[in-house]
Coordinates of C-alpha atoms and ligand atoms in Angstrom, one line a residue:
X1 CA 139.4 30.9 30.0
X2 CA 137.0 31.0 33.3
X3 CA 135.1 33.2 34.4
X4 CA 136.3 36.0 36.3
X5 CA 135.9 34.5 40.5
X6 CA 132.9 37.0 42.0
X7 CA 132.3 34.5 44.8
X8 CA 133.1 36.0 48.8
X9 CA 135.2 32.5 49.6
X10 CA 138.7 33.1 49.9
X11 CA 139.9 30.5 47.2
X12 CA 142.5 28.1 47.5
X13 CA 146.3 29.7 45.8
X14 CA 147.9 27.9 43.1
X15 CA 149.9 26.3 45.3
X16 CA 146.4 23.7 46.2
X17 CA 146.1 23.1 42.1
X18 CA 147.3 19.6 40.5
X19 CA 146.4 16.7 42.2
X20 CA 145.4 18.7 45.3
X21 CA 142.4 20.3 43.7
X22 CA 139.4 21.6 45.9
X23 CA 137.2 17.9 46.1
X24 CA 133.4 17.2 47.1
X25 CA 131.0 15.8 49.4
X26 CA 128.1 14.1 48.7
X27 CA 125.5 14.5 51.3
X28 CA 122.1 13.1 51.5
X29 CA 119.6 13.7 54.4
X30 CA 117.0 10.7 54.0
X31 CA 113.9 9.6 56.2
X32 CA 112.4 6.7 55.1
X33 CA 113.9 5.8 51.2
X34 CA 114.9 2.6 51.3
X35 CA 112.9 2.0 48.1
X36 CA 114.9 5.2 46.2
X37 CA 118.5 5.3 48.1
X38 CA 121.0 3.2 46.3
X39 CA 120.4 4.1 43.0
X40 CA 120.4 8.0 44.7
X41 CA 124.0 7.1 46.3
X42 CA 125.2 4.8 43.2
X43 CA 124.6 7.9 40.7
X44 CA 126.2 10.5 43.1
X45 CA 129.5 8.5 43.3
X46 CA 129.4 9.2 39.6
X47 CA 129.5 13.5 40.3
X48 CA 132.8 15.0 38.6
X49 CA 134.9 15.5 41.9
X50 CA 132.9 13.7 44.3
X51 CA 135.1 11.4 47.0
X52 CA 132.7 11.2 49.6
X53 CA 128.9 10.2 49.1
X54 CA 127.5 10.5 52.8
X55 CA 123.6 8.9 53.7
X56 CA 123.1 10.5 57.1
X57 CA 119.6 8.5 57.5
X58 CA 117.2 11.2 60.1
X59 CA 115.4 8.4 62.4
X60 CA 114.2 6.4 59.2
X61 CA 111.4 3.6 60.0
X62 CA 112.5 1.2 57.2
X63 CA 115.9 0.6 55.9
X64 CA 117.0 3.2 54.4
X65 CA 121.2 2.8 55.9
X66 CA 121.3 -0.9 55.2
X67 CA 120.0 -0.4 51.5
X68 CA 122.6 3.5 51.8
X69 CA 125.7 1.4 53.6
X70 CA 125.2 -1.6 50.6
X71 CA 125.3 0.5 47.7
X72 CA 128.5 2.5 49.0
X73 CA 127.5 5.4 51.1
X74 CA 129.4 6.5 54.3
X75 CA 126.1 5.9 56.7
X76 CA 125.4 7.6 60.2
X77 CA 121.7 7.5 61.9
X78 CA 119.4 10.0 64.0
X79 CA 118.6 7.7 66.5
X80 CA 115.5 9.5 65.9
X81 CA 113.9 12.0 63.5
X82 CA 114.6 15.4 63.6
X83 CA 114.2 17.0 61.0
X84 CA 115.7 17.5 57.6
X85 CA 117.8 20.8 58.2
X86 CA 119.4 18.8 61.4
X87 CA 119.7 15.7 59.2
X88 CA 121.9 18.5 57.3
X89 CA 124.4 20.0 59.8
X90 CA 125.3 16.2 61.2
X91 CA 125.8 15.6 57.5
X92 CA 128.5 19.0 57.1
X93 CA 129.6 18.0 60.8
X94 CA 130.9 14.3 59.6
X95 CA 132.4 15.9 57.0
X96 CA 134.9 18.0 58.1
X97 CA 136.2 15.0 60.5
X98 CA 136.5 13.7 57.4
X99 CA 138.4 17.0 55.3
X100 CA 142.3 16.1 56.1
X101 CA 144.9 18.6 57.0
X102 CA 146.5 20.7 54.4
X103 CA 143.9 20.2 51.5
X104 CA 141.1 23.0 50.9
X105 CA 137.9 21.8 52.2
X106 CA 135.5 19.5 50.2
X107 CA 132.6 21.6 49.1
X108 CA 129.5 20.6 50.1
X109 CA 126.9 19.0 47.5
X110 CA 122.9 18.5 48.8
X111 CA 121.3 15.6 47.7
X112 CA 117.4 14.7 48.7
X113 CA 117.5 11.1 49.1
X114 CA 114.7 10.5 46.8
X115 CA 116.2 11.4 43.1
X116 CA 117.8 8.1 41.7
X117 CA 118.9 7.4 38.7
X118 CA 118.7 11.3 38.5
X119 CA 121.4 12.2 41.5
X120 CA 124.2 12.7 39.0
X121 CA 122.2 15.5 36.7
X122 CA 123.5 18.0 40.0
X123 CA 127.4 17.8 38.3
X124 CA 126.5 21.1 37.0
X125 CA 126.3 23.1 40.4
X126 CA 130.0 21.9 41.5
X127 CA 131.7 24.3 38.6
X128 CA 130.9 27.8 39.9
X129 CA 131.2 27.1 43.3
X130 CA 135.3 25.2 42.3
X131 CA 135.8 28.5 40.3
X132 CA 134.6 31.1 42.1
X133 CA 131.4 32.4 40.9
X134 CA 129.6 32.0 42.7
X135 CA 129.8 30.5 47.1
X136 CA 125.9 28.5 46.5
X137 CA 124.9 26.9 43.8
X138 CA 121.1 26.2 43.9
X139 CA 119.6 23.3 41.3
X140 CA 116.6 24.9 38.8
X141 CA 114.6 22.0 37.7
X142 CA 112.4 20.2 34.9
X143 CA 108.8 20.9 35.5
X144 CA 108.1 17.7 37.3
X145 CA 104.7 14.9 36.8
X146 CA 102.2 14.9 39.4
X147 CA 103.5 17.7 41.2
X148 CA 100.4 19.0 43.0
X149 CA 101.6 22.5 44.7
X150 CA 99.4 25.6 43.9
X151 CA 102.8 27.9 44.4
X152 CA 101.5 29.5 47.6
X153 CA 104.8 28.0 49.8
X154 CA 106.9 28.4 46.8
X155 CA 105.2 32.4 46.8
X156 CA 105.5 33.2 50.4
X157 CA 109.9 31.9 50.3
X158 CA 110.6 34.2 47.2
X159 CA 109.2 37.2 48.2
X160 CA 110.3 37.1 51.9
X161 CA 113.6 36.3 50.0
X162 CA 113.2 39.4 47.5
X163 CA 112.2 42.0 50.4
X164 CA 114.9 40.8 53.1
X165 CA 118.0 40.3 49.8
X166 CA 116.6 42.0 46.8
X167 CA 117.1 39.0 44.8
X168 CA 114.0 36.8 43.5
X169 CA 115.1 32.7 43.2
X170 CA 113.0 30.8 40.4
X171 CA 113.5 28.1 42.8
X172 CA 113.6 28.9 46.9
X173 CA 112.7 26.0 48.0
X174 CA 115.3 23.5 46.2
X175 CA 117.5 21.6 48.4
X176 CA 119.9 20.2 45.8
X177 CA 122.7 22.9 46.5
X178 CA 126.5 22.8 46.7
X179 CA 128.7 25.2 49.0
X180 CA 131.7 26.2 49.6
X181 CA 132.2 25.3 53.9
X182 CA 133.3 28.8 54.3
X183 CA 129.5 29.5 53.3
X184 CA 127.9 26.8 55.2
X185 CA 129.6 27.5 58.3
X186 CA 128.3 31.2 57.4
X187 CA 124.8 29.9 57.0
X188 CA 124.5 27.7 61.1
X189 CA 122.6 27.7 63.0
X190 CA 120.4 26.3 59.9
X191 CA 116.9 27.3 59.7
X192 CA 114.8 24.5 61.3
X193 CA 112.9 21.3 58.7
X194 CA 111.6 23.0 56.4
X195 CA 112.9 25.7 56.7
X196 CA 116.3 26.0 56.0
X197 CA 116.7 26.5 51.9
X198 CA 114.8 29.4 52.4
X199 CA 116.7 30.5 55.5
X200 CA 120.3 29.9 54.5
X201 CA 119.8 31.8 51.3
X202 CA 118.9 35.0 53.4
X203 CA 121.5 34.5 56.0
X204 CA 124.1 34.1 52.9
X205 CA 122.5 37.0 51.1
X206 CA 123.0 39.0 53.5
X207 CA 126.4 38.4 54.5
X208 CA 127.8 39.0 50.6
X209 CA 127.9 35.6 49.6
X210 CA 127.1 34.6 45.6
X211 CA 124.0 32.5 44.8
X212 CA 123.0 31.7 41.4
X213 CA 120.7 29.1 40.3
X214 CA 121.6 26.1 37.6
X215 CA 119.0 24.5 36.0
X216 CA 119.7 20.7 36.0
X217 CA 117.8 17.8 34.8
X218 CA 116.4 16.3 38.2
X219 CA 113.3 14.1 39.3
X220 CA 112.3 13.7 42.9
X221 CA 108.9 12.3 43.9
X222 CA 106.7 16.0 44.2
X223 CA 104.2 16.1 46.7
X224 CA 100.5 15.5 44.8
X225 CA 97.2 17.1 45.4
X226 CA 96.2 14.6 48.4
X227 CA 95.9 14.9 51.6
X228 CA 99.2 13.4 52.5
X229 CA 100.5 16.4 50.6
X230 CA 98.6 18.6 51.8
X231 CA 99.6 18.3 55.0
X232 CA 103.6 18.4 54.0
X233 CA 102.5 21.9 52.1
X234 CA 101.5 22.9 56.0
X235 CA 104.4 21.8 57.0
X236 CA 106.7 23.5 55.3
X237 CA 104.7 27.0 55.2
X238 CA 105.2 26.6 58.8
X239 CA 108.9 26.0 59.5
X240 CA 109.2 28.8 56.3
X241 CA 107.5 31.7 58.4
X242 CA 109.0 30.6 61.4
X243 CA 112.6 31.4 59.0
X244 CA 111.6 34.5 57.7
X245 CA 110.6 35.8 60.9
X246 CA 113.6 35.1 63.4
X247 CA 115.1 36.4 60.2
X248 CA 113.4 39.9 60.2
X249 CA 113.6 39.7 63.9
X250 CA 117.3 39.0 64.3
X251 CA 117.9 42.0 61.1
X252 CA 115.1 44.7 63.5
X253 CA 117.6 44.2 66.4
X254 CA 121.1 44.4 64.8
X255 CA 119.9 47.2 62.9
X256 CA 119.0 48.9 66.9
X257 CA 121.9 48.1 67.8
X258 CA 123.6 49.3 64.7
X259 CA 121.7 52.8 65.4
X260 CA 122.6 52.3 69.0
X261 CA 126.4 52.4 68.6
X262 CA 126.4 55.6 66.0
X263 CA 124.6 57.2 68.7
X264 CA 127.5 56.7 70.9
X265 CA 130.5 57.5 68.8
Ligands
UPG1 O1 112.3 14.2 58.3 C1 113.0 14.4 58.0 C2 112.1 14.9 56.1 C3 112.9 14.8 55.1 N1 114.1 14.6 54.4 C4 115.1 14.1 53.7 O2 114.8 15.2 53.1 C5 115.1 15.0 51.5 C6 113.8 16.2 51.4 O3 112.6 15.8 51.3 P1 111.5 15.5 50.9 O4 110.0 14.2 51.4 O5 111.8 14.9 49.3 O6 110.4 16.9 50.1 P2 110.0 17.5 48.9 O7 108.2 18.2 49.0 O8 110.8 17.2 48.1 O9 111.3 19.1 49.9 C7 111.2 20.1 48.7 O10 110.6 20.7 49.4 C8 111.8 20.8 50.9 C9 111.5 22.6 51.4 O11 110.5 22.5 52.1 C10 113.7 20.9 50.3 O12 114.6 20.5 51.7 C11 113.7 19.7 49.2 O13 115.2 19.9 48.6 C12 112.3 20.0 48.0 O14 112.5 18.7 47.3 C13 114.2 13.6 51.3 O15 116.0 13.1 51.5 C14 114.4 13.1 52.9 O16 114.5 12.1 52.8 C15 115.1 14.0 56.4 O17 115.9 14.1 55.9 N2 114.4 14.1 57.3
3PG2 O1 104.8 20.9 46.0 C1 105.8 22.0 46.1 O2 106.4 22.5 45.7 C2 106.1 22.4 47.5 O3 105.4 21.4 48.4 C3 105.5 23.7 47.8 O4 103.8 23.9 47.9 P1 103.4 24.8 47.0 O5 103.5 24.7 45.2 O6 102.0 24.8 47.1 O7 104.2 26.3 47.2

């Protein structure tokens, strides 16, 4: 027997069961991923229920778009680099254009371009969302060889999410996530750049959507502890703080508005 649905997103009714079952779009934001994108695309095509693999080439300077297309992806491209969050928004907009009338909108599965052959192992994220157990399923990755992080950005993101929602995710920056169209729309506009995961989790939980973390056997190109890695982490830290601060301000404004309407009523 299936677990009882607890997710907030309205589920397609039984009339839509059978051959009209809910499909999944894999959206892969990619900047300069020519080396790994073919394996990632091929692997994503093997995820059960995925019928559309979309690569958003975010202004790559390498051959990402052609390699991705040759591997069987639908490819759209930003003419200049706009950051991961913008690539995700573009991807979701393109999927919406391809969702068929009379069918439930596809679930959106965001996958990083550097997962290679392991991309298929995001498959366990689909079930809890498809079955209505959660609106958002986030991949928990095993420990990555060569990872040089000291937990500073991860800790800042986790603490902010916990302070603002009460939930303390193990891997708050994990970008492999499957969610319903309704939840995605509720999370837009997305926080910019590397703040996108932190902002999305805070926004959805505050609106009553349900998130779960699901272990997935994934391997990605972890940032090392060299100069390039440190610069990358500094950018992540900046974007996470921007996302959190914007949400704190919004929370304070909402509280003042709410207090004002209580006084008037
Ligand atoms: O301007 C950019 C930069 C990156 N990417 C793509 O975004 C994905 C993630 O980038 P990556 O360089 O692999 O980032 P990581 O340091 O590995 O990022 C971790 O932390 C990020 C949040 O800071 C999450 O978005 C990632 O999912 C998570 O793996 C990859 O497919 C990139 O090609 C873009 O689309 N646009
Ligand atoms: O390597 C990572 O996990 C991210 O770049 C975040 O860095 P951190 O481990 O220093 O938080």
